[in-house]
PDB file of C-alpha atoms in Angstrom:
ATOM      1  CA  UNK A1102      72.622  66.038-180.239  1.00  0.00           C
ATOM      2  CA  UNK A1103      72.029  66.023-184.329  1.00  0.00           C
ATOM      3  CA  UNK A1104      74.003  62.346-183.784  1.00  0.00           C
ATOM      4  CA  UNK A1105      73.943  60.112-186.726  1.00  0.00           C
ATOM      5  CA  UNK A1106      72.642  56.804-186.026  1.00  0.00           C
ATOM      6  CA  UNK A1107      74.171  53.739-188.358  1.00  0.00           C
ATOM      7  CA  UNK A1108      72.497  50.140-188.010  1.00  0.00           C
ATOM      8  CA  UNK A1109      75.261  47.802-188.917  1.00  0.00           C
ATOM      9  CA  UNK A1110      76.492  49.408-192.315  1.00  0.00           C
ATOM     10  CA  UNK A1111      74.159  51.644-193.219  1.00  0.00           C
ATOM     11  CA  UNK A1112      72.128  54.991-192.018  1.00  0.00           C
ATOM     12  CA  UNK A1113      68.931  54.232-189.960  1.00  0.00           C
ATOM     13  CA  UNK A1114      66.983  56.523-192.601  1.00  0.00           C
ATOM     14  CA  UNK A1115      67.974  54.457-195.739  1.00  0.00           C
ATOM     15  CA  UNK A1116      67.361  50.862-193.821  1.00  0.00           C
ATOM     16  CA  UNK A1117      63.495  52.684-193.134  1.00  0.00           C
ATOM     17  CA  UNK A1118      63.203  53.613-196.373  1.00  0.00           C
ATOM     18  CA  UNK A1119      63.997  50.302-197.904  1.00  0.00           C
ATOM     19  CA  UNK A1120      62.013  48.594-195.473  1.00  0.00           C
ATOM     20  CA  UNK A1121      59.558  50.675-196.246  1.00  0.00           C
ATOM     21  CA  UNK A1122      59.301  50.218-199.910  1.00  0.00           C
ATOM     22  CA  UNK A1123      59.979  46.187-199.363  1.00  0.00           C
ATOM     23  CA  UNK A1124      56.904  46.036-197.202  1.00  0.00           C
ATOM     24  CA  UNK A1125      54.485  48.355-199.511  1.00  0.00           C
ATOM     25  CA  UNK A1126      55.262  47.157-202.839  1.00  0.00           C
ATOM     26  CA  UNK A1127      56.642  43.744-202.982  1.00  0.00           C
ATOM     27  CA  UNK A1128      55.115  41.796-199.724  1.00  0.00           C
ATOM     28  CA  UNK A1129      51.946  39.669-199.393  1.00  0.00           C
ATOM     29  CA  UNK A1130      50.459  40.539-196.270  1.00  0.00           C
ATOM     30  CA  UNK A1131      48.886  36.671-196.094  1.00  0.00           C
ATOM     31  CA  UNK A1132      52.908  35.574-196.147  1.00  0.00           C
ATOM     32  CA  UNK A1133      53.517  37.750-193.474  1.00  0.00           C
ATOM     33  CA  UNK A1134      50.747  36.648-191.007  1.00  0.00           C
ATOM     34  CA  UNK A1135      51.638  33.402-191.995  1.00  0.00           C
ATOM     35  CA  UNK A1136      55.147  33.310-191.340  1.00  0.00           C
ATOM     36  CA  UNK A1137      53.815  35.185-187.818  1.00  0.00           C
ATOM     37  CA  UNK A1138      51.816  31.700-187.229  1.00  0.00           C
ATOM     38  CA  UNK A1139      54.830  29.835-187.440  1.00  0.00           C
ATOM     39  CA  UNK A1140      56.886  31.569-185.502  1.00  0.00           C
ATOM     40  CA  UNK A1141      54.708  31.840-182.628  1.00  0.00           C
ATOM     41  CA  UNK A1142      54.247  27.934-183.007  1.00  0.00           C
ATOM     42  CA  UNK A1143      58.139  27.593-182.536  1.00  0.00           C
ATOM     43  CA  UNK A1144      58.316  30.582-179.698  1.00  0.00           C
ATOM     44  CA  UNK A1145      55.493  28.442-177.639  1.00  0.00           C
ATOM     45  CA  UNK A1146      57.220  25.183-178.509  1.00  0.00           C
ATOM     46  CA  UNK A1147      60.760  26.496-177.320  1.00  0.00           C
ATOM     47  CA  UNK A1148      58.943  28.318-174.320  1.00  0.00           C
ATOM     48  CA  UNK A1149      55.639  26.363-172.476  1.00  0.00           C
ATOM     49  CA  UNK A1150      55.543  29.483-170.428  1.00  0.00           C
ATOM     50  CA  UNK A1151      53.955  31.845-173.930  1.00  0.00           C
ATOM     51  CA  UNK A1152      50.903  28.943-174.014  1.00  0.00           C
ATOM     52  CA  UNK A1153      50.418  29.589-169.935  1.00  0.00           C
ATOM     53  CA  UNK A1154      50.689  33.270-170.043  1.00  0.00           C
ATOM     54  CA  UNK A1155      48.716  33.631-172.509  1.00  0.00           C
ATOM     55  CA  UNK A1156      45.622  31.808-171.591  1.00  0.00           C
ATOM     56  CA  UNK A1157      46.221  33.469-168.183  1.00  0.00           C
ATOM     57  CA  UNK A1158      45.884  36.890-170.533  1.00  0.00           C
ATOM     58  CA  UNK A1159      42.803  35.865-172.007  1.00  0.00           C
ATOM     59  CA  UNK A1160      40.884  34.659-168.645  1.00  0.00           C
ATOM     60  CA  UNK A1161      41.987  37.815-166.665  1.00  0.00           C
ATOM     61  CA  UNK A1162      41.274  40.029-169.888  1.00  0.00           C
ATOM     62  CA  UNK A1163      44.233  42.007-169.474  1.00  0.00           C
ATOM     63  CA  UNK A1164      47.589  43.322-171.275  1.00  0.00           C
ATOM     64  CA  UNK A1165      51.342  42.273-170.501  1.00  0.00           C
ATOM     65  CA  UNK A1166      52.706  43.667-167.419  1.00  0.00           C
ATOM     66  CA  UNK A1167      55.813  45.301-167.677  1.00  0.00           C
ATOM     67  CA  UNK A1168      58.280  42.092-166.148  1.00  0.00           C
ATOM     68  CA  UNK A1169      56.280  39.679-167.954  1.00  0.00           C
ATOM     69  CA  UNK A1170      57.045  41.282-171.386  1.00  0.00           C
ATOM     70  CA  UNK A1171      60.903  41.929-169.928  1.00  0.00           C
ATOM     71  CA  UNK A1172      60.803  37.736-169.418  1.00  0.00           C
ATOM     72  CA  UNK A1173      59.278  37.565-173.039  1.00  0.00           C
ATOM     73  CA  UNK A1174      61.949  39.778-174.878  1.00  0.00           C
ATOM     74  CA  UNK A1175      64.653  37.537-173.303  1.00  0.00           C
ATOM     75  CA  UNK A1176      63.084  34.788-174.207  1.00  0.00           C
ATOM     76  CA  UNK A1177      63.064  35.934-177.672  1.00  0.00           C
ATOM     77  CA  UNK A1178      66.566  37.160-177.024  1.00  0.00           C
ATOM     78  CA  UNK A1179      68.140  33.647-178.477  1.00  0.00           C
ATOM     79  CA  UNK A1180      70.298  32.489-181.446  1.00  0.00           C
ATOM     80  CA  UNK A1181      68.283  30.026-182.576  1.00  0.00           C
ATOM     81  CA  UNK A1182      65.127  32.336-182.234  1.00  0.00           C
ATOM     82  CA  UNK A1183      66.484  34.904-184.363  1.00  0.00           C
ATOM     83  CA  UNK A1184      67.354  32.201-186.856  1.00  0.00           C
ATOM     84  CA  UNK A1185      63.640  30.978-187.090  1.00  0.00           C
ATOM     85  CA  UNK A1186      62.805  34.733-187.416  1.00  0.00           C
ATOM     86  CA  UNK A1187      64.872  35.958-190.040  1.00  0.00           C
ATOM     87  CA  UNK A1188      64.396  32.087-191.665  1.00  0.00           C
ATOM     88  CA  UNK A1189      60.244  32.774-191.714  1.00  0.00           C
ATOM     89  CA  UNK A1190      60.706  36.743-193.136  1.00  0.00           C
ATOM     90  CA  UNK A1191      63.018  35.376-195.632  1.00  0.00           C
ATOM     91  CA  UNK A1192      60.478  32.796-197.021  1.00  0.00           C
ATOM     92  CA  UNK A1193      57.420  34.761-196.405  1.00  0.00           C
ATOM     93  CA  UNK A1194      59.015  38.380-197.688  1.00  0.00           C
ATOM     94  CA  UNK A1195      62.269  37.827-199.276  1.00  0.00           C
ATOM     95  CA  UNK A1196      62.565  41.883-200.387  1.00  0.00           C
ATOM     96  CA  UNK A1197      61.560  42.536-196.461  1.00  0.00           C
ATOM     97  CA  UNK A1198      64.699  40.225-195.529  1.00  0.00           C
ATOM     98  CA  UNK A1199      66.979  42.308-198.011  1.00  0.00           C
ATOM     99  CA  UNK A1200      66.099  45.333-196.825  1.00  0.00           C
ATOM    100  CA  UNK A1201      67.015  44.060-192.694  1.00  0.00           C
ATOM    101  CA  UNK A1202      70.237  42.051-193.829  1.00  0.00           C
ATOM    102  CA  UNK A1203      71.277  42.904-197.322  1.00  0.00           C
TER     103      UNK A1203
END
């Protein structure tokens, strides 16, 4: 199709690229599996179901099946979710938040 594909204002290629340099050169990986603590602290908080899934993941020693990750991505799929997302990259990896919003 050669189609040119624009997230929000910008080419997909120079978003990647600036992602890409925020993430090698000017973020602490620590930050970043910190901020990942957090927010799966406020995911299980917002949604009791992530806690029982995932022990139930851990006994039966398996992966996600395909509806359970479909009910996970909508969970996700909230305002105030996104907020505590972009709110934890933004204080963990402020260059990483540029680079998605700026």
């Amino acid at each position: 199709l050669d189609s040119l594909i624009i997230l929000g204002d910008r080419r997909l290629d120079i978003t990647l690229r600036r992602l890409a340099n925020a993430i090698v050169f000017h973020t602490d990986p620590r930050k970043l599996v910190e901020a990942d603590r957090i927010i799966t602290l406020k995911l299980k908080a917002r949604m009791p179901e992530l806690s029982k899934l995932e022990e139930e993941l851990k006994l039966e020693k398996r992966g996600l099946s395909n509806e359970e990750l479909a009910l996970l991505v909508e969970g996700m799929k909230t305002k105030e979710t996104t907020i505590d997302i972009m709110k934890e990259i933004q204080r963990a990896a402020p260059e990483l938040y540029q680079a998605l919003v700026g």
